[in-house]
């Protein structure tokens, strides 16, 4: 079994590791939460600094072995938790210094064809990251055409969502859609033939299904709210995102709940956010991977790293964030 977990670790390259460590400043020590433990790359790097205490969490049951091995190696300084982002506040008794999110799929998940995340897989449709209620197969075979269209259009930003949803329903009326390749054929048949060669025609639909099955937007929104609640004043929240919906949420949250929040109109009087803002002044610039990193790990090409520093103010629930992204939360609420 050991060999399996070692191969899992090496199959996942952490994204923007140097940047994450530099911003986290682990030399000073403190408590760190690695919200997407995966192969343990961030956690292991943080544990190289002797004054750090690290909590790793991951919903993926397949990585628990790696977490357990690290616990044995650092019994006083590392603890693994099998939970989702939205349960983040259950593992912190005291306020923490740094919280790191590395969103999206890990290479461990994508490269394991049995899990059906990849459109190259010949296995059954699944796409569960762990601690799930449903699989992609349930979604494809049971939801209405309207629901499927909305999922593919909103979560996948797929222009041809209507045709894909229509053909899914037509196909499943003849026989249940079980295998990844059955779905691939339906999508390719539904797409107009002038799609660009750069991106596989299945990418957006697969992204949409994966996000829906794992309630990724809901988990992200409630996860970053809980993270902000348990951060110390001056503590940092770092988020690496991979697609525009995630980045839009992170950017909005950091921008609108910081002391540098811009006023809605230049004709309105200045409002002082210094007493209520959750974050100190936010310098709105996403960091991107170096050319060198992209060459070594092509999957890092769409990554964006943003971070914010917690203010000294009392935590106030950011209701505006929930309102702003309500359409995503309502859509994922179908997956109850």
Tab-separated table of C-alpha atoms in Angstrom:
chain	number	residue	atom	x	y	z
A	1	UNK	CA	0.000	0.000	0.000
A	2	UNK	CA	2.914	2.267	0.758
A	3	UNK	CA	4.066	2.329	-2.834
A	4	UNK	CA	0.627	3.472	-3.922
A	5	UNK	CA	0.624	6.479	-1.622
A	6	UNK	CA	4.169	7.400	-2.676
A	7	UNK	CA	3.176	7.299	-6.344
A	8	UNK	CA	0.172	9.470	-5.464
A	9	UNK	CA	2.450	12.060	-3.882
A	10	UNK	CA	4.781	12.288	-6.845
A	11	UNK	CA	1.969	12.492	-9.355
A	12	UNK	CA	0.830	15.835	-7.918
A	13	UNK	CA	2.922	18.936	-8.515
A	14	UNK	CA	1.961	21.797	-6.218
A	15	UNK	CA	1.148	25.038	-8.019
A	16	UNK	CA	3.119	28.204	-7.194
A	17	UNK	CA	4.750	26.548	-4.171
A	18	UNK	CA	7.553	29.133	-3.876
A	19	UNK	CA	5.136	32.065	-3.999
A	20	UNK	CA	2.806	30.444	-1.443
A	21	UNK	CA	5.673	29.777	0.995
A	22	UNK	CA	7.136	33.263	0.560
A	23	UNK	CA	3.781	34.973	1.314
A	24	UNK	CA	3.063	32.591	4.228
A	25	UNK	CA	6.349	33.484	6.037
A	26	UNK	CA	6.646	30.163	7.936
A	27	UNK	CA	10.068	31.107	9.342
A	28	UNK	CA	8.290	33.035	12.118
A	29	UNK	CA	6.264	29.935	12.983
A	30	UNK	CA	2.544	29.865	13.762
A	31	UNK	CA	-0.475	27.735	12.898
A	32	UNK	CA	-1.142	27.011	9.225
A	33	UNK	CA	-4.128	25.318	7.600
A	34	UNK	CA	-3.593	23.609	4.247
A	35	UNK	CA	-7.180	23.324	2.987
A	36	UNK	CA	-6.341	21.172	-0.022
A	37	UNK	CA	-3.850	18.685	1.360
A	38	UNK	CA	-3.721	16.445	-1.760
A	39	UNK	CA	-0.238	14.924	-1.999
A	40	UNK	CA	0.841	17.020	0.979
A	41	UNK	CA	3.273	19.271	-0.908
A	42	UNK	CA	2.403	22.586	0.796
A	43	UNK	CA	2.162	20.935	4.229
A	44	UNK	CA	5.540	19.218	3.902
A	45	UNK	CA	7.185	22.440	2.803
A	46	UNK	CA	5.670	24.336	5.757
A	47	UNK	CA	6.805	21.607	8.186
A	48	UNK	CA	10.429	22.162	7.132
A	49	UNK	CA	10.280	25.286	9.313
A	50	UNK	CA	10.635	24.109	12.939
A	51	UNK	CA	8.191	26.527	14.602
A	52	UNK	CA	5.190	25.698	12.420
A	53	UNK	CA	2.075	23.729	13.332
A	54	UNK	CA	0.132	22.523	10.287
A	55	UNK	CA	-3.411	21.211	9.935
A	56	UNK	CA	-4.107	19.538	6.602
A	57	UNK	CA	-7.615	18.901	5.368
A	58	UNK	CA	-9.006	17.142	2.330
A	59	UNK	CA	-12.356	15.667	1.398
A	60	UNK	CA	-10.612	13.039	-0.755
A	61	UNK	CA	-10.498	9.701	1.077
A	62	UNK	CA	-7.716	8.510	-1.236
A	63	UNK	CA	-5.179	10.906	0.312
A	64	UNK	CA	-5.866	9.977	3.940
A	65	UNK	CA	-2.919	7.531	3.856
A	66	UNK	CA	-0.496	10.327	2.963
A	67	UNK	CA	-1.979	12.437	5.781
A	68	UNK	CA	-1.597	9.583	8.274
A	69	UNK	CA	2.046	9.037	7.300
A	70	UNK	CA	2.801	12.721	7.862
A	71	UNK	CA	1.062	12.585	11.261
A	72	UNK	CA	3.403	9.757	12.296
A	73	UNK	CA	6.416	11.750	11.172
A	74	UNK	CA	5.333	14.983	12.926
A	75	UNK	CA	3.023	13.847	15.775
A	76	UNK	CA	3.283	17.168	17.631
A	77	UNK	CA	3.069	19.448	14.607
A	78	UNK	CA	0.763	17.947	11.974
A	79	UNK	CA	-2.845	16.743	12.019
A	80	UNK	CA	-4.926	15.514	9.066
A	81	UNK	CA	-8.711	16.088	8.917
A	82	UNK	CA	-11.116	14.471	6.443
A	83	UNK	CA	-13.572	17.344	5.975
A	84	UNK	CA	-14.794	19.826	3.365
A	85	UNK	CA	-13.992	23.567	3.269
A	86	UNK	CA	-17.335	24.513	4.781
A	87	UNK	CA	-16.445	22.566	7.960
A	88	UNK	CA	-13.182	24.462	8.363
A	89	UNK	CA	-14.127	26.177	11.623
A	90	UNK	CA	-14.595	22.795	13.350
A	91	UNK	CA	-10.843	22.114	13.456
A	92	UNK	CA	-9.542	25.374	14.916
A	93	UNK	CA	-9.752	25.842	18.688
A	94	UNK	CA	-7.648	29.010	18.490
A	95	UNK	CA	-7.188	31.637	15.795
A	96	UNK	CA	-4.723	30.723	13.045
A	97	UNK	CA	-1.961	32.579	11.179
A	98	UNK	CA	-2.268	31.405	7.573
A	99	UNK	CA	-4.924	29.534	5.574
A	100	UNK	CA	-4.143	28.220	2.078
A	101	UNK	CA	-6.623	27.042	-0.581
A	102	UNK	CA	-5.418	25.404	-3.808
A	103	UNK	CA	-8.705	24.979	-5.684
A	104	UNK	CA	-9.787	22.712	-8.518
A	105	UNK	CA	-8.754	19.162	-9.312
A	106	UNK	CA	-5.475	17.718	-8.164
A	107	UNK	CA	-3.382	15.707	-10.614
A	108	UNK	CA	-3.975	12.742	-8.287
A	109	UNK	CA	-7.710	12.933	-9.061
A	110	UNK	CA	-7.421	13.717	-12.754
A	111	UNK	CA	-4.867	10.991	-13.462
A	112	UNK	CA	-6.888	8.284	-11.696
A	113	UNK	CA	-9.077	7.261	-14.647
A	114	UNK	CA	-11.290	5.079	-12.428
A	115	UNK	CA	-12.733	8.254	-10.934
A	116	UNK	CA	-14.042	9.478	-14.283
A	117	UNK	CA	-12.832	13.087	-14.068
A	118	UNK	CA	-10.909	12.907	-17.316
A	119	UNK	CA	-12.598	12.727	-20.716
A	120	UNK	CA	-9.808	10.319	-21.694
A	121	UNK	CA	-11.126	7.741	-19.220
A	122	UNK	CA	-12.956	4.563	-20.322
A	123	UNK	CA	-14.415	4.046	-16.856
A	124	UNK	CA	-17.811	4.900	-15.401
A	125	UNK	CA	-18.879	8.501	-14.835
A	126	UNK	CA	-18.237	9.495	-11.236
A	127	UNK	CA	-16.310	12.766	-10.569
A	128	UNK	CA	-16.723	12.580	-6.777
A	129	UNK	CA	-13.900	14.275	-4.887
A	130	UNK	CA	-14.995	12.575	-1.666
A	131	UNK	CA	-17.700	13.115	0.998
A	132	UNK	CA	-20.311	13.366	-1.792
A	133	UNK	CA	-24.035	12.769	-2.011
A	134	UNK	CA	-24.149	12.122	-5.751
A	135	UNK	CA	-22.022	11.211	-8.777
A	136	UNK	CA	-21.899	12.612	-12.325
A	137	UNK	CA	-23.837	9.545	-13.457
A	138	UNK	CA	-26.723	10.488	-11.124
A	139	UNK	CA	-26.741	14.040	-12.502
A	140	UNK	CA	-26.666	13.033	-16.171
A	141	UNK	CA	-29.396	10.418	-15.833
A	142	UNK	CA	-31.785	12.044	-13.360
A	143	UNK	CA	-31.871	15.818	-13.705
A	144	UNK	CA	-34.254	17.576	-16.076
A	145	UNK	CA	-33.125	19.030	-19.393
A	146	UNK	CA	-33.550	22.554	-18.004
A	147	UNK	CA	-31.418	21.770	-14.940
A	148	UNK	CA	-28.717	20.148	-17.072
A	149	UNK	CA	-28.686	23.124	-19.430
A	150	UNK	CA	-28.280	25.579	-16.528
A	151	UNK	CA	-25.495	23.535	-14.925
A	152	UNK	CA	-23.543	23.270	-18.183
A	153	UNK	CA	-24.175	26.901	-19.156
A	154	UNK	CA	-23.550	28.577	-15.785
A	155	UNK	CA	-20.902	26.343	-14.193
A	156	UNK	CA	-19.152	25.401	-17.433
A	157	UNK	CA	-19.678	28.699	-19.261
A	158	UNK	CA	-20.521	26.524	-22.282
A	159	UNK	CA	-22.290	28.376	-25.121
A	160	UNK	CA	-23.793	25.221	-26.582
A	161	UNK	CA	-25.320	24.011	-23.308
A	162	UNK	CA	-28.848	23.743	-24.768
A	163	UNK	CA	-27.894	21.264	-27.471
A	164	UNK	CA	-25.715	19.222	-25.132
A	165	UNK	CA	-28.504	18.979	-22.520
A	166	UNK	CA	-31.080	18.084	-25.185
A	167	UNK	CA	-28.869	15.311	-26.589
A	168	UNK	CA	-28.091	13.947	-23.114
A	169	UNK	CA	-31.812	13.558	-22.411
A	170	UNK	CA	-32.469	12.063	-25.844
A	171	UNK	CA	-29.664	9.567	-25.387
A	172	UNK	CA	-30.578	8.523	-21.821
A	173	UNK	CA	-34.189	7.898	-22.917
A	174	UNK	CA	-32.806	5.103	-25.087
A	175	UNK	CA	-30.384	3.765	-22.478
A	176	UNK	CA	-28.775	4.911	-19.233
A	177	UNK	CA	-25.517	6.864	-19.684
A	178	UNK	CA	-22.920	5.036	-17.619
A	179	UNK	CA	-19.458	5.426	-19.147
A	180	UNK	CA	-17.347	8.538	-19.593
A	181	UNK	CA	-16.960	7.808	-23.320
A	182	UNK	CA	-20.758	7.653	-23.787
A	183	UNK	CA	-20.945	11.240	-22.550
A	184	UNK	CA	-17.917	12.300	-24.631
A	185	UNK	CA	-19.668	11.061	-27.797
A	186	UNK	CA	-22.847	12.989	-26.940
A	187	UNK	CA	-20.920	16.228	-26.326
A	188	UNK	CA	-18.860	15.944	-29.528
A	189	UNK	CA	-22.017	15.222	-31.530
A	190	UNK	CA	-23.681	18.294	-29.974
A	191	UNK	CA	-20.878	20.777	-30.599
A	192	UNK	CA	-20.659	22.726	-33.820
A	193	UNK	CA	-17.619	21.618	-35.718
A	194	UNK	CA	-15.790	24.952	-35.652
A	195	UNK	CA	-14.559	24.657	-32.072
A	196	UNK	CA	-10.960	25.672	-31.472
A	197	UNK	CA	-8.266	23.030	-31.342
A	198	UNK	CA	-6.807	24.570	-28.233
A	199	UNK	CA	-9.464	23.289	-25.884
A	200	UNK	CA	-11.089	19.868	-25.957
A	201	UNK	CA	-14.836	20.144	-26.799
A	202	UNK	CA	-15.673	18.268	-23.577
A	203	UNK	CA	-13.707	20.502	-21.208
A	204	UNK	CA	-16.469	22.920	-20.229
A	205	UNK	CA	-19.211	20.326	-19.737
A	206	UNK	CA	-16.904	18.145	-17.650
A	207	UNK	CA	-15.913	21.166	-15.560
A	208	UNK	CA	-19.578	22.021	-14.994
A	209	UNK	CA	-20.496	18.500	-13.886
A	210	UNK	CA	-17.495	18.224	-11.588
A	211	UNK	CA	-18.266	21.573	-9.925
A	212	UNK	CA	-21.928	20.621	-9.466
A	213	UNK	CA	-21.275	17.092	-8.145
A	214	UNK	CA	-18.835	18.438	-5.536
A	215	UNK	CA	-20.736	21.700	-4.821
A	216	UNK	CA	-17.433	23.469	-5.372
A	217	UNK	CA	-18.802	27.021	-5.483
A	218	UNK	CA	-20.825	26.553	-2.288
A	219	UNK	CA	-17.810	24.998	-0.578
A	220	UNK	CA	-15.541	27.814	-1.751
A	221	UNK	CA	-17.867	30.602	-0.593
A	222	UNK	CA	-18.596	29.099	2.831
A	223	UNK	CA	-14.979	27.931	3.151
A	224	UNK	CA	-13.498	31.411	2.681
A	225	UNK	CA	-16.076	32.918	5.058
A	226	UNK	CA	-15.149	30.351	7.763
A	227	UNK	CA	-11.443	30.913	7.037
A	228	UNK	CA	-11.809	34.666	7.575
A	229	UNK	CA	-13.641	34.028	10.834
A	230	UNK	CA	-10.801	31.929	12.312
A	231	UNK	CA	-7.851	34.070	11.101
A	232	UNK	CA	-5.853	36.147	13.582
A	233	UNK	CA	-5.602	39.903	12.981
A	234	UNK	CA	-2.725	40.186	10.509
A	235	UNK	CA	-3.275	36.561	9.453
A	236	UNK	CA	-3.239	35.726	5.744
A	237	UNK	CA	-5.631	33.882	3.471
A	238	UNK	CA	-4.092	32.639	0.191
A	239	UNK	CA	-6.173	31.242	-2.657
A	240	UNK	CA	-4.951	29.631	-5.877
A	241	UNK	CA	-7.838	29.424	-8.375
A	242	UNK	CA	-8.016	27.883	-11.843
A	243	UNK	CA	-11.137	29.166	-13.573
A	244	UNK	CA	-12.924	32.463	-13.951
A	245	UNK	CA	-15.864	31.740	-11.615
A	246	UNK	CA	-13.551	30.945	-8.687
A	247	UNK	CA	-11.329	33.941	-9.369
A	248	UNK	CA	-14.355	36.258	-9.673
A	249	UNK	CA	-15.573	35.153	-6.208
A	250	UNK	CA	-12.146	35.521	-4.573
A	251	UNK	CA	-11.467	38.913	-6.177
A	252	UNK	CA	-14.908	40.243	-5.182
A	253	UNK	CA	-14.521	39.014	-1.595
A	254	UNK	CA	-11.057	40.509	-1.073
A	255	UNK	CA	-11.954	43.763	-2.847
A	256	UNK	CA	-15.311	44.455	-1.258
A	257	UNK	CA	-14.486	43.480	2.293
A	258	UNK	CA	-11.195	45.346	2.571
A	259	UNK	CA	-10.418	48.902	3.729
A	260	UNK	CA	-9.682	49.795	0.102
A	261	UNK	CA	-13.220	49.022	-1.059
A	262	UNK	CA	-14.128	51.434	-3.837
A	263	UNK	CA	-17.353	53.352	-3.456
A	264	UNK	CA	-20.236	52.374	-5.788
A	265	UNK	CA	-20.421	55.871	-7.338
A	266	UNK	CA	-18.121	58.873	-7.301
A	267	UNK	CA	-21.147	61.055	-6.466
A	268	UNK	CA	-21.768	59.293	-3.160
A	269	UNK	CA	-20.039	60.522	-0.006
A	270	UNK	CA	-16.905	58.653	1.096
A	271	UNK	CA	-17.698	55.913	3.557
A	272	UNK	CA	-15.147	54.847	6.123
A	273	UNK	CA	-14.742	51.071	5.944
A	274	UNK	CA	-11.811	51.005	8.355
A	275	UNK	CA	-14.012	49.952	11.302
A	276	UNK	CA	-15.913	47.148	9.575
A	277	UNK	CA	-13.621	45.788	6.835
A	278	UNK	CA	-12.555	42.157	7.219
A	279	UNK	CA	-9.252	42.747	5.418
A	280	UNK	CA	-6.556	45.374	5.374
A	281	UNK	CA	-5.995	47.322	2.165
A	282	UNK	CA	-6.197	44.858	-0.731
A	283	UNK	CA	-3.747	45.321	-3.567
A	284	UNK	CA	-5.724	43.847	-6.393
A	285	UNK	CA	-3.123	42.006	-8.443
A	286	UNK	CA	-3.269	38.273	-9.085
A	287	UNK	CA	0.079	36.485	-9.174
A	288	UNK	CA	0.619	33.990	-11.990
A	289	UNK	CA	3.025	31.069	-12.393
A	290	UNK	CA	6.403	31.726	-13.979
A	291	UNK	CA	7.116	30.557	-17.537
A	292	UNK	CA	9.502	28.045	-16.039
A	293	UNK	CA	6.771	26.534	-13.832
A	294	UNK	CA	4.302	26.372	-16.742
A	295	UNK	CA	6.930	24.513	-18.797
A	296	UNK	CA	7.435	22.003	-15.982
A	297	UNK	CA	3.743	21.678	-15.125
A	298	UNK	CA	1.365	22.616	-17.937
A	299	UNK	CA	-1.649	22.350	-15.619
A	300	UNK	CA	-0.459	25.426	-13.715
A	301	UNK	CA	-0.969	27.683	-16.773
A	302	UNK	CA	-4.404	28.981	-15.728
A	303	UNK	CA	-3.565	29.415	-12.018
A	304	UNK	CA	-4.033	32.751	-10.247
A	305	UNK	CA	-2.886	33.396	-6.695
A	306	UNK	CA	-4.545	36.101	-4.613
A	307	UNK	CA	-4.086	36.768	-0.913
A	308	UNK	CA	-5.499	39.122	1.709
A	309	UNK	CA	-4.516	40.116	5.247
A	310	UNK	CA	-7.098	39.967	8.046
A	311	UNK	CA	-7.871	43.292	9.724
A	312	UNK	CA	-8.183	43.799	13.491
A	313	UNK	CA	-11.952	44.296	13.177
A	314	UNK	CA	-14.542	41.979	14.684
A	315	UNK	CA	-15.845	39.371	12.231
A	316	UNK	CA	-19.078	40.445	10.543
A	317	UNK	CA	-20.789	37.905	8.295
A	318	UNK	CA	-20.267	38.989	4.637
A	319	UNK	CA	-23.894	38.690	3.493
A	320	UNK	CA	-23.174	40.684	0.334
A	321	UNK	CA	-20.921	37.863	-0.876
A	322	UNK	CA	-23.791	35.361	-0.568
A	323	UNK	CA	-26.174	37.724	-2.371
A	324	UNK	CA	-23.724	38.486	-5.165
A	325	UNK	CA	-23.181	34.809	-6.083
A	326	UNK	CA	-26.657	33.558	-5.209
A	327	UNK	CA	-27.300	32.114	-8.695
A	328	UNK	CA	-24.418	29.639	-8.222
A	329	UNK	CA	-25.496	28.730	-4.699
A	330	UNK	CA	-29.125	28.232	-5.825
A	331	UNK	CA	-28.011	26.062	-8.709
A	332	UNK	CA	-25.850	23.838	-6.503
A	333	UNK	CA	-28.648	23.640	-3.918
A	334	UNK	CA	-30.390	21.241	-6.360
A	335	UNK	CA	-27.646	18.819	-5.234
A	336	UNK	CA	-29.041	18.570	-1.712
